[in-house]
Coordinates of C-alpha atoms in Angstrom, one line a residue:
Chain A
M1 CA 190.4 172.7 23.0
D2 CA 190.0 175.4 25.5
L3 CA 186.8 177.4 24.2
L4 CA 185.2 173.7 24.6
T5 CA 186.5 173.2 28.3
T6 CA 185.6 176.8 28.7
L7 CA 181.8 176.2 27.7
A8 CA 181.5 172.8 29.1
T9 CA 182.6 174.6 32.7
I10 CA 179.8 177.3 32.0
E11 CA 177.4 174.9 30.9
I12 CA 177.8 172.8 34.1
G13 CA 177.6 175.8 36.4
I14 CA 174.3 176.8 34.8
L15 CA 172.9 173.9 35.3
V16 CA 174.1 172.9 39.0
G17 CA 173.4 176.3 40.0
G18 CA 169.9 176.5 38.6
F19 CA 168.8 173.0 40.1
F20 CA 170.4 174.5 43.1
G21 CA 168.9 177.9 42.9
I22 CA 165.3 176.6 42.2
V23 CA 165.2 174.2 44.9
V24 CA 166.1 176.7 47.2
Y25 CA 163.6 179.1 45.8
K26 CA 161.1 176.7 45.9
L27 CA 162.1 175.6 49.5
Y28 CA 161.9 179.5 50.4
S29 CA 158.7 180.1 49.0
G30 CA 157.1 176.9 50.7
E31 CA 156.4 175.0 47.1
I32 CA 158.6 172.4 48.5
S33 CA 157.0 172.0 51.8
M34 CA 159.4 171.1 55.0
A35 CA 156.2 170.8 57.5
G36 CA 156.8 168.1 59.8
L37 CA 160.2 167.7 59.2
L38 CA 161.3 167.5 62.9
Y39 CA 158.1 166.0 64.1
T40 CA 156.9 162.1 64.3
K41 CA 153.4 160.7 64.7
E42 CA 153.0 159.4 68.1
P43 CA 150.6 156.3 68.7
G44 CA 147.6 158.4 69.5
G45 CA 147.9 160.1 66.3
R46 CA 149.5 163.1 67.9
A47 CA 152.6 165.0 66.2
A48 CA 155.5 165.4 68.7
L49 CA 158.8 167.0 68.3
S50 CA 161.5 164.2 67.5
P51 CA 164.9 164.2 68.9
V52 CA 166.0 161.6 66.5
R53 CA 164.9 163.6 63.7
L54 CA 166.9 167.0 65.5
Q55 CA 169.8 165.5 66.2
L56 CA 170.4 164.0 62.4
L57 CA 169.6 167.3 61.2
I58 CA 172.3 169.0 63.3
F59 CA 174.6 166.3 62.3
T60 CA 173.8 166.6 58.6
L61 CA 174.0 170.9 58.5
T62 CA 177.1 170.7 60.6
V63 CA 179.1 168.2 58.4
A64 CA 177.5 169.9 55.1
A65 CA 178.6 173.2 56.5
H66 CA 182.1 172.1 57.6
Y67 CA 182.4 170.2 54.2
L68 CA 181.5 173.5 52.3
G69 CA 183.9 175.6 54.2
K70 CA 186.8 173.4 53.6
V71 CA 186.1 174.0 49.9
I72 CA 185.8 177.8 49.9
A73 CA 188.6 178.0 51.8
N74 CA 191.0 176.6 49.6
P75 CA 189.3 175.6 46.0
R76 CA 192.6 175.0 44.2
Q77 CA 193.0 171.0 45.1
D78 CA 193.2 168.2 43.0
S79 CA 190.7 166.4 44.8
L80 CA 187.9 167.1 46.7
P81 CA 188.9 167.5 50.1
S82 CA 188.5 164.3 52.4
L83 CA 186.6 164.1 55.9
P84 CA 188.0 162.4 58.7
V85 CA 186.7 158.8 59.2
S86 CA 185.5 159.5 62.7
V87 CA 183.1 162.3 61.3
V88 CA 182.0 159.9 58.9
A89 CA 181.6 157.1 61.4
A90 CA 179.4 159.6 63.6
L91 CA 177.6 160.4 60.6
A92 CA 176.8 157.0 59.9
G93 CA 176.0 156.6 63.7
S94 CA 173.3 159.6 63.8
Q95 CA 171.6 157.9 60.3
A96 CA 171.7 154.6 62.3
V97 CA 169.5 156.0 65.0
Y98 CA 167.3 157.9 62.8
L99 CA 166.9 154.8 61.1
G100 CA 166.1 153.0 64.7
G101 CA 163.9 155.5 65.5
K102 CA 162.0 154.8 62.4
V103 CA 161.8 151.1 63.0
V104 CA 160.2 151.7 66.4
S105 CA 157.7 154.0 65.2
A106 CA 156.8 151.9 62.2
Y107 CA 157.0 148.3 64.1
I108 CA 157.6 148.6 68.1
Q109 CA 155.0 151.0 68.6
P110 CA 152.1 149.4 66.5
L111 CA 152.7 145.9 68.3
L112 CA 152.6 147.6 72.0
K113 CA 149.8 149.4 70.6
I114 CA 147.9 146.3 70.4
Q115 CA 148.9 144.4 73.2
R116 CA 147.6 147.1 75.4
Chain B
M1 CA 151.9 186.4 28.6
A2 CA 149.3 183.5 29.1
K3 CA 150.4 180.4 30.4
Q4 CA 149.0 178.7 27.4
D5 CA 151.0 181.1 24.9
W6 CA 154.3 180.6 26.8
E7 CA 153.7 176.6 26.9
K8 CA 153.1 176.8 22.9
W9 CA 156.3 179.3 22.4
F10 CA 158.1 176.8 24.0
K11 CA 157.2 173.8 22.4
V12 CA 158.2 175.6 19.2
L13 CA 161.3 176.7 20.4
L14 CA 162.3 173.2 21.5
I15 CA 161.5 171.9 17.9
V16 CA 163.4 174.4 16.5
L17 CA 166.6 173.2 18.7
A18 CA 166.1 169.9 18.1
A19 CA 166.0 170.7 14.4
A20 CA 169.1 172.7 15.0
A21 CA 170.8 170.2 16.3
L22 CA 170.1 167.4 13.5
V23 CA 171.3 170.1 11.0
I24 CA 174.4 170.5 12.8
A25 CA 175.0 167.0 13.2
L26 CA 174.4 166.2 9.3
G27 CA 176.6 169.2 8.5
A28 CA 179.6 167.7 10.7
V29 CA 179.0 164.6 8.7
A30 CA 178.9 166.1 5.6
V31 CA 182.1 168.2 6.2
V32 CA 184.0 164.9 7.0
Y33 CA 183.1 163.0 4.3
F34 CA 183.8 165.7 1.9
A35 CA 186.9 166.6 3.4
V36 CA 188.4 163.3 3.1
K37 CA 190.9 162.7 0.3
D38 CA 193.9 160.9 1.4
A39 CA 195.4 159.5 4.6
A40 CA 196.5 162.8 6.1
A41 CA 193.2 164.5 5.3
A42 CA 191.2 161.5 6.7
A43 CA 193.4 161.6 9.9
D44 CA 192.7 165.8 10.2
A45 CA 189.0 165.1 9.5
M46 CA 188.8 162.4 12.4
A47 CA 190.3 165.1 14.7
R48 CA 187.9 167.7 13.2
L49 CA 184.7 165.3 13.8
K50 CA 185.9 164.7 17.3
V51 CA 186.0 168.5 18.2
V52 CA 182.3 168.8 16.1
L53 CA 180.9 166.0 18.4
S54 CA 181.8 167.0 21.4
Y55 CA 180.0 170.8 20.8
E56 CA 177.2 169.1 19.9
I57 CA 177.5 167.0 22.4
L58 CA 177.7 170.1 24.9
I59 CA 174.9 171.6 22.9
L60 CA 172.6 168.7 23.4
T61 CA 173.3 168.1 27.3
F62 CA 172.6 171.6 27.6
F63 CA 169.6 172.0 26.3
Y64 CA 168.4 168.7 27.8
G65 CA 169.3 170.2 31.4
L66 CA 168.2 173.4 30.1
M67 CA 164.5 171.8 29.3
V68 CA 164.3 169.8 32.9
L69 CA 165.4 173.0 34.7
L70 CA 162.5 175.4 32.8
Y71 CA 159.7 172.7 33.3
M72 CA 161.0 172.9 37.3
A73 CA 160.7 176.2 37.4
S74 CA 157.5 176.4 35.5
G75 CA 155.9 173.4 37.8
K76 CA 155.5 171.2 34.8
I77 CA 158.1 169.0 36.8
D78 CA 156.3 169.1 40.3
L79 CA 158.4 169.3 43.1
S80 CA 155.9 170.2 45.5
M81 CA 156.3 166.1 47.4
L82 CA 160.5 166.2 46.9
L83 CA 160.6 166.0 50.6
S84 CA 157.6 164.5 51.7
E85 CA 157.1 161.3 52.7
P86 CA 153.3 159.3 53.9
K87 CA 152.8 159.8 57.7
G88 CA 149.4 158.2 58.2
N89 CA 145.9 158.9 57.5
D90 CA 143.7 161.8 58.6
A91 CA 140.0 161.3 60.1
Q92 CA 138.4 160.8 56.5
G93 CA 141.0 158.6 55.2
K94 CA 142.8 160.6 53.2
P95 CA 146.8 160.2 53.6
L96 CA 148.7 162.6 55.3
Y97 CA 152.3 163.8 54.3
G98 CA 155.1 165.5 56.2
A99 CA 158.7 166.2 55.3
S100 CA 161.1 163.5 55.5
M101 CA 164.5 163.7 57.2
S102 CA 166.1 161.1 54.9
R103 CA 165.0 162.6 51.9
Y104 CA 166.4 166.1 53.2
Q105 CA 169.8 165.2 54.2
L106 CA 170.4 163.4 50.6
L107 CA 169.4 166.6 48.7
I108 CA 171.8 168.4 51.3
F109 CA 174.8 166.0 50.8
T110 CA 174.1 165.8 47.0
F111 CA 174.2 169.3 46.3
V112 CA 177.0 170.1 48.6
I113 CA 179.5 167.4 47.1
A114 CA 178.3 168.4 43.4
L115 CA 178.8 172.7 44.5
S116 CA 182.2 171.5 45.7
L117 CA 183.3 169.4 42.5
L118 CA 182.1 172.1 40.4
L119 CA 184.3 174.8 42.6
I120 CA 186.9 172.7 42.2
I121 CA 186.6 172.6 39.0
I122 CA 186.6 176.0 38.2
A123 CA 189.3 176.9 40.6
N124 CA 191.7 174.7 38.7
G125 CA 190.6 175.7 35.2
A126 CA 188.9 172.8 34.2
K127 CA 192.2 171.3 33.6
K128 CA 191.2 167.7 35.1
F129 CA 188.4 166.2 37.1
P130 CA 189.2 166.1 40.8
A131 CA 189.8 162.7 42.1
I132 CA 187.1 161.5 44.8
P133 CA 188.2 160.6 48.1
S134 CA 187.0 157.1 49.7
E135 CA 185.4 158.7 52.6
I136 CA 183.3 160.9 50.2
L137 CA 182.0 158.0 48.7
V138 CA 181.1 156.3 51.6
L139 CA 179.8 159.5 52.7
L140 CA 177.0 159.5 49.7
G141 CA 176.8 155.9 49.9
I142 CA 175.6 156.2 53.8
S143 CA 173.5 158.9 52.8
A144 CA 171.5 157.3 50.3
S145 CA 171.3 153.9 52.0
T146 CA 169.6 155.9 54.7
Y147 CA 166.9 157.5 52.0
A148 CA 166.4 153.7 50.9
V149 CA 166.1 152.2 54.0
G150 CA 163.8 154.3 55.3
K151 CA 161.7 154.4 52.5
G152 CA 161.6 150.5 52.9
I153 CA 160.5 150.9 56.6
Q154 CA 158.1 153.1 55.6
S155 CA 156.0 151.5 52.8
S156 CA 156.5 147.8 54.9
G157 CA 155.9 149.1 58.3
D158 CA 153.5 151.8 59.5
G159 CA 151.0 149.3 60.7
G160 CA 149.4 151.3 63.6
S161 CA 148.3 154.3 61.9
G162 CA 145.1 153.0 60.8
T163 CA 142.1 154.0 62.9
T164 CA 138.5 152.6 63.5
T165 CA 135.4 154.6 64.1
T166 CA 132.3 153.2 64.9
T167 CA 129.0 155.1 65.1
V168 CA 125.6 153.7 66.9
A169 CA 122.2 155.6 65.6
P170 CA 118.9 155.1 65.6
H171 CA 117.6 153.4 62.4
P172 CA 114.1 154.2 60.8
A173 CA 112.9 150.9 60.7
G174 CA 113.4 150.5 64.6
G175 CA 116.4 149.5 67.0
S176 CA 119.6 151.0 66.0
S177 CA 122.4 150.5 63.3
I178 CA 126.1 150.2 64.0
T179 CA 128.7 151.6 61.3
T180 CA 132.3 151.2 61.6
V181 CA 134.7 152.9 59.3
A182 CA 138.0 151.0 59.5
Q183 CA 141.0 153.7 58.0
H184 CA 143.8 151.6 56.6
P185 CA 147.5 152.5 57.3
A186 CA 148.2 152.7 53.3
G187 CA 145.0 154.5 52.5
G188 CA 141.8 153.8 51.9
S189 CA 139.1 152.4 54.2
T190 CA 136.6 149.5 55.0
T191 CA 133.3 150.6 56.3
T192 CA 130.6 147.9 57.5
T193 CA 127.2 148.9 58.2
V194 CA 124.9 146.3 60.5
A195 CA 121.2 147.5 60.4
P196 CA 118.1 146.1 61.3
H197 CA 115.9 144.7 58.1
S198 CA 112.9 147.0 57.0
T199 CA 110.5 144.1 57.7
G200 CA 111.8 143.4 60.8
G201 CA 113.6 140.4 62.6
T202 CA 116.9 139.5 60.7
S203 CA 119.6 142.1 60.5
T204 CA 121.6 143.1 57.1
T205 CA 125.6 143.9 56.9
T206 CA 126.6 146.1 54.3
S207 CA 130.5 146.2 53.8
T208 CA 132.1 148.9 51.6
V209 CA 136.1 148.6 50.9
T210 CA 137.5 151.8 49.1
P211 CA 141.1 150.7 48.1
P212 CA 144.0 152.9 49.1
P213 CA 144.6 155.8 46.2
G214 CA 146.9 154.9 43.4
T215 CA 145.6 151.6 43.2
G216 CA 143.6 151.5 40.4
G217 CA 140.8 150.3 42.2

């Protein structure tokens, strides 16, 4: 059974690593487009830098990097490391702000445009 | 090697692998069937069958995963729109796409948690599956919900991104013709032309509706 466990670990490593590698390569080469990630379309059709998207990007990358760093620093654990509830709540808030911005640009701005 | 040769070779490989998996499964059943002679042998046979099936499942899962990986790498599974979402239309009515933050954050968190899990399993010698704290499940839930809600807002809203263009041009029969092109937010357009009648007097109105892409007309 030890051989089976080792093989299963190698298999999962190859598959997860492969998926990760392909996505990262395609992001790097531009095959997966990241154009407009931080931009939103304004009522006039003009693209503008969106602070709402920027804050979500910063929160996401910070939490993800912090978490991965925690795992790399001490991988010999019985469970995945936990995150403080305050961090999860902050991230939830950040995502709520992003969704709020999306609602404004999808529903509120068109209404204002019609009223003008 | 030409792309067609590669695809042909790959299809043959897949058939060979599928046939090999079938042969292994039938072989395992045959071994168990012929090995059973008494109760002790039956228990031993069951234990062996479990091991054989475990290897079988491992091999099948690996090749299914490998197929998906190879198709992703070769571009047969198109990942170019992995992070894209519709962002209105251009002047010609073609849909515009841009990268989506909700998709991006979901991708990041999925990979981070998956890689962390893998790292911990490897570091512990794959003795047992690590426990997953509730905060991490909540984090993944929030991330996936943001993606789902964002997609809902995107598809139901976006009412203001349509544009209307009106053109007034001289008509050969005299007078002017007025053409209005309304680009719909979901794609497609409606073109309305009002022109004087060729024999004079009454004007004619022509409307052309182009359905949004992907609606099958």
